[in-house]
């Protein structure tokens, strides 16, 4: 976190700084973000893929700090690199199965998809040049701090905040309901037909 | 000074990498991780424009995106665990039960 804060203090995009240190930091963190992302999608080892994604999220947190979004940067480390990736690594451990090398199927579909994305990028990149017609405005001193964002969250967006907390509660309950094992219930009710229809359903996850 | 368009370029490239992951990989966990990458790219764009206009409302928006992404990851991974219990496999190509 000290590194992030250092990165944030060095950048003052409202004034043209003569030092190139922020730009160098930006390139370094961009390389971390894109390199981690590319490693994530091309890894066959699942644990390595998750670790690459963690590196990506740390790099993104640094980039957020460069945009003066300090609260969101901290949240990125806590929620993404912390909570969500622990969830991912837990599921990878439960599933515990490397992807078997299999023949490339649906090659034409994949080619069409890849070409679509590349063409989307070629269309998008020139548009981004003109995305910022005016200059960059100077933010207030407390821009992006916890006090500032909290003030907005609990005044302007109180309903959305409460709705999102209920959404998270529903998601957690749904996750437990979907992922729990149904074995006990089935045995209690004596519905053995279900077992015969799907013999694999009775295998415990610990196998 | 870092031109703000650099951040937008980075977000676009990150989104492209995420989209490639969803299209090229058939492992459901990798696909979920690619979706997280795309959500982060969207977040980066939102925060960049918030910084350009010095508008902290963008941060509240990014906060909501992170919360919804957490909910999505929890439910998505729970569904994967449920599928794995029944099918011993999380390859998207083989999950064709509801296809026909």
XYZ file of C-alpha atoms in Angstrom:
307
model
C 0.000 0.000 0.000
C 2.903 2.349 0.621
C 3.899 1.919 -2.981
C 0.400 2.872 -4.094
C 0.358 5.980 -1.969
C 3.778 6.959 -3.252
C 2.521 6.512 -6.811
C -0.546 8.625 -6.050
C 1.424 11.481 -4.555
C 3.854 11.632 -7.425
C 1.094 12.151 -9.958
C -0.497 15.534 -10.247
C -2.071 15.421 -13.698
C -3.463 18.952 -13.412
C -0.003 20.417 -13.751
C 2.449 19.416 -16.422
C 5.285 17.943 -14.470
C 8.773 18.091 -15.922
C 9.672 14.767 -14.351
C 8.839 11.634 -16.297
C 8.594 9.450 -13.176
C 4.757 9.198 -13.254
C 4.811 8.145 -16.882
C 7.437 5.481 -16.188
C 5.350 4.199 -13.274
C 2.311 4.156 -15.538
C 4.138 2.020 -18.099
C 5.363 -0.362 -15.408
C 1.894 -0.827 -13.927
C 0.336 -1.126 -17.395
C 2.812 -3.877 -18.212
C 1.860 -5.649 -14.965
C -1.854 -5.313 -15.746
C -1.711 -6.453 -19.376
C 0.951 -9.109 -18.787
C -1.019 -10.559 -15.883
C -4.227 -10.521 -17.912
C -2.625 -12.265 -20.900
C -1.004 -14.864 -18.634
C -4.387 -15.414 -16.972
C -6.187 -16.341 -20.151
C -3.397 -18.501 -21.609
C -2.463 -20.549 -18.527
C -3.441 -24.195 -18.390
C -2.446 -24.453 -14.721
C -5.445 -23.021 -12.873
C -3.580 -21.900 -9.745
C -1.049 -20.006 -11.868
C -3.923 -18.363 -13.740
C -5.481 -17.170 -10.476
C -2.124 -15.818 -9.279
C -1.667 -13.924 -12.560
C -5.102 -12.409 -12.027
C -4.075 -11.300 -8.522
C -1.053 -9.531 -10.060
C -3.389 -7.867 -12.569
C -5.630 -6.587 -9.794
C -2.691 -5.197 -7.812
C -1.483 -3.386 -10.919
C -4.976 -2.021 -11.482
C -5.106 -0.787 -7.885
C -1.913 1.173 -8.554
C -3.428 2.605 -11.751
C -6.552 3.627 -9.798
C -4.334 5.386 -7.257
C -2.713 7.296 -10.131
C -6.206 8.516 -11.040
C -6.587 9.892 -7.464
C -9.157 7.173 -6.700
C -7.561 6.208 -3.394
C -10.648 4.669 -1.816
C -11.399 2.556 -4.882
C -7.731 1.497 -5.044
C -7.887 0.241 -1.455
C -11.203 -1.441 -2.199
C -9.686 -3.105 -5.259
C -6.976 -4.698 -3.129
C -9.379 -5.712 -0.348
C -12.323 -6.974 -2.394
C -10.765 -8.194 -5.646
C -7.230 -9.254 -4.758
C -8.467 -10.363 -1.338
C -11.995 -11.712 -1.165
C -12.864 -12.606 -4.758
C -9.536 -14.225 -5.553
C -9.676 -16.292 -2.351
C -13.065 -17.501 -3.561
C -11.568 -18.366 -6.952
C -8.577 -20.190 -5.487
C -10.907 -22.087 -3.147
C -13.039 -23.283 -6.049
C -9.919 -24.213 -8.041
C -8.772 -26.319 -5.074
C -12.196 -27.985 -4.790
C -12.348 -28.769 -8.491
C -8.628 -29.659 -8.511
C -8.414 -30.649 -12.127
C -6.038 -29.254 -14.704
C -7.463 -28.725 -18.109
C -6.729 -31.732 -20.269
C -5.262 -30.820 -23.647
C -8.046 -31.436 -26.079
C -8.363 -30.927 -29.816
C -9.349 -27.454 -30.856
C -13.091 -27.516 -31.379
C -15.220 -24.818 -32.899
C -12.188 -23.255 -34.538
C -14.282 -21.257 -37.003
C -16.430 -19.787 -34.219
C -13.322 -18.817 -32.283
C -11.760 -17.243 -35.356
C -14.892 -15.180 -35.974
C -14.933 -14.089 -32.335
C -11.250 -13.158 -32.342
C -11.587 -11.205 -35.587
C -14.616 -9.362 -34.157
C -12.671 -8.293 -31.082
C -9.669 -7.147 -33.119
C -11.878 -5.144 -35.443
C -13.708 -3.665 -32.436
C -10.366 -2.504 -31.060
C -9.343 -1.022 -34.420
C -12.635 0.883 -34.481
C -12.395 1.959 -30.859
C -8.783 3.146 -30.712
C -9.137 6.149 -33.076
C -12.299 7.199 -31.208
C -10.427 7.251 -27.898
C -8.088 9.916 -29.267
C -10.983 12.366 -29.346
C -12.594 11.145 -26.113
C -11.143 14.016 -24.048
C -11.932 17.223 -25.910
C -11.350 19.579 -22.982
C -8.453 19.589 -20.611
C -8.269 17.690 -17.345
C -10.042 19.548 -14.561
C -8.281 20.159 -11.269
C -9.916 18.089 -8.540
C -10.531 19.290 -5.020
C -7.992 18.348 -2.366
C -10.158 15.572 -0.889
C -11.004 14.036 -4.279
C -11.372 10.270 -4.001
C -10.756 10.016 -0.271
C -12.893 7.821 1.971
C -14.648 10.886 3.431
C -15.486 12.261 0.014
C -16.738 9.014 -1.513
C -18.552 8.045 1.696
C -20.331 11.386 1.757
C -21.595 10.806 -1.790
C -22.486 7.148 -1.158
C -24.569 7.870 1.926
C -26.253 11.025 0.655
C -26.772 10.826 -3.089
C -26.679 7.066 -3.538
C -28.141 5.777 -0.272
C -30.860 3.744 -2.012
C -28.391 2.188 -4.453
C -26.053 1.407 -1.548
C -28.791 -0.397 0.394
C -29.982 -2.188 -2.733
C -26.471 -3.425 -3.441
C -26.106 -4.700 0.140
C -29.346 -6.663 -0.219
C -28.070 -7.949 -3.570
C -24.897 -9.203 -1.877
C -26.946 -10.888 0.859
C -29.111 -12.600 -1.769
C -25.999 -13.659 -3.694
C -24.404 -15.209 -0.605
C -27.583 -17.134 0.272
C -27.979 -18.231 -3.348
C -24.357 -19.392 -3.451
C -24.875 -21.532 -0.345
C -28.127 -22.986 -1.687
C -26.673 -23.790 -5.114
C -23.329 -25.188 -3.941
C -24.416 -27.261 -0.924
C -24.482 -31.011 -1.207
C -27.923 -32.539 -1.614
C -26.910 -36.024 -0.521
C -28.293 -35.946 3.027
C -31.633 -34.590 1.948
C -32.015 -37.220 -0.775
C -31.151 -40.070 1.575
C -33.599 -38.829 4.210
C -36.437 -38.724 1.741
C -35.453 -42.118 0.353
C -35.460 -41.015 -3.255
C -32.976 -43.517 -4.501
C -34.183 -43.284 -8.070
C -32.287 -40.061 -8.420
C -29.091 -41.856 -7.442
C -29.599 -44.520 -10.058
C -30.307 -41.990 -12.735
C -27.187 -39.973 -11.960
C -24.703 -42.181 -10.108
C -22.059 -39.481 -10.109
C -24.275 -37.150 -8.124
C -23.664 -39.130 -4.969
C -19.892 -38.866 -5.132
C -18.723 -36.519 -2.448
C -16.618 -33.527 -3.347
C -13.759 -34.840 -1.229
C -13.062 -37.661 -3.650
C 1.962 14.319 -17.008
C 0.107 11.244 -18.158
C -2.390 11.908 -20.950
C -5.803 10.617 -19.857
C -6.228 8.801 -23.158
C -3.464 6.400 -22.077
C -5.754 5.149 -19.321
C -8.556 4.696 -21.846
C -6.233 2.747 -24.163
C -5.202 0.523 -21.274
C -8.863 -0.099 -20.393
C -9.693 -0.955 -24.014
C -6.791 -3.403 -24.252
C -7.749 -4.986 -20.930
C -11.319 -5.408 -22.170
C -10.015 -7.018 -25.365
C -7.904 -9.484 -23.383
C -10.948 -10.366 -21.260
C -13.116 -10.856 -24.333
C -10.440 -13.084 -25.884
C -10.443 -15.142 -22.717
C -14.193 -15.685 -22.874
C -14.110 -16.638 -26.552
C -10.929 -18.711 -26.770
C -11.027 -20.643 -23.486
C -13.588 -23.333 -22.718
C -12.804 -23.659 -19.013
C -15.626 -22.057 -17.043
C -13.346 -20.751 -14.266
C -11.082 -18.998 -16.779
C -14.184 -17.546 -18.427
C -15.395 -16.163 -15.082
C -11.961 -14.632 -14.491
C -12.092 -13.063 -17.955
C -15.449 -11.522 -17.063
C -13.807 -10.019 -13.973
C -11.111 -8.566 -16.270
C -13.761 -6.925 -18.457
C -15.577 -5.508 -15.413
C -12.288 -4.025 -14.246
C -11.706 -2.492 -17.669
C -15.123 -0.824 -17.417
C -14.237 0.392 -13.922
C -10.975 1.871 -15.183
C -12.838 3.792 -17.896
C -15.379 5.110 -15.383
C -12.640 6.263 -13.007
C -10.670 7.890 -15.842
C -13.641 9.968 -16.909
C -14.357 10.767 -13.275
C -10.807 12.072 -12.972
C -11.038 14.062 -16.218
C -14.177 15.854 -15.031
C -13.035 15.926 -11.373
C -16.336 14.250 -10.479
C -16.287 11.928 -7.435
C -19.684 10.462 -8.391
C -17.709 8.144 -10.677
C -16.179 6.602 -7.570
C -19.621 5.732 -6.204
C -20.383 4.116 -9.565
C -17.153 2.100 -9.480
C -18.000 1.025 -5.921
C -21.327 -0.404 -7.134
C -19.579 -2.212 -10.000
C -17.162 -3.857 -7.555
C -20.031 -4.964 -5.283
C -22.006 -6.438 -8.190
C -18.859 -8.168 -9.487
C -18.401 -9.772 -6.065
C -22.000 -11.026 -6.106
C -21.553 -12.320 -9.658
C -18.352 -14.181 -8.741
C -19.993 -15.787 -5.692
C -23.043 -17.045 -7.596
C -21.059 -18.041 -10.684
C -18.547 -20.089 -8.700
C -21.340 -21.717 -6.682
C -23.006 -22.768 -9.945
C -19.663 -24.184 -11.133
C -19.283 -26.220 -7.952
C -22.847 -27.510 -8.406
C -22.142 -28.450 -12.042
C -18.873 -30.142 -11.049
C -20.695 -32.250 -8.440
C -23.002 -33.637 -11.091
C -20.810 -33.748 -14.187
C -17.181 -34.029 -12.909
C -16.314 -31.410 -15.510
C -16.499 -27.664 -16.032
C -15.841 -27.623 -19.758
C -18.418 -25.353 -21.368
C -18.529 -27.387 -24.598
C -19.765 -30.456 -22.743
C -22.565 -28.708 -20.835
C -25.162 -29.124 -23.553
C -28.035 -30.455 -21.435
C -30.299 -27.470 -22.163
C -29.194 -27.026 -25.764
C -31.790 -29.034 -27.658
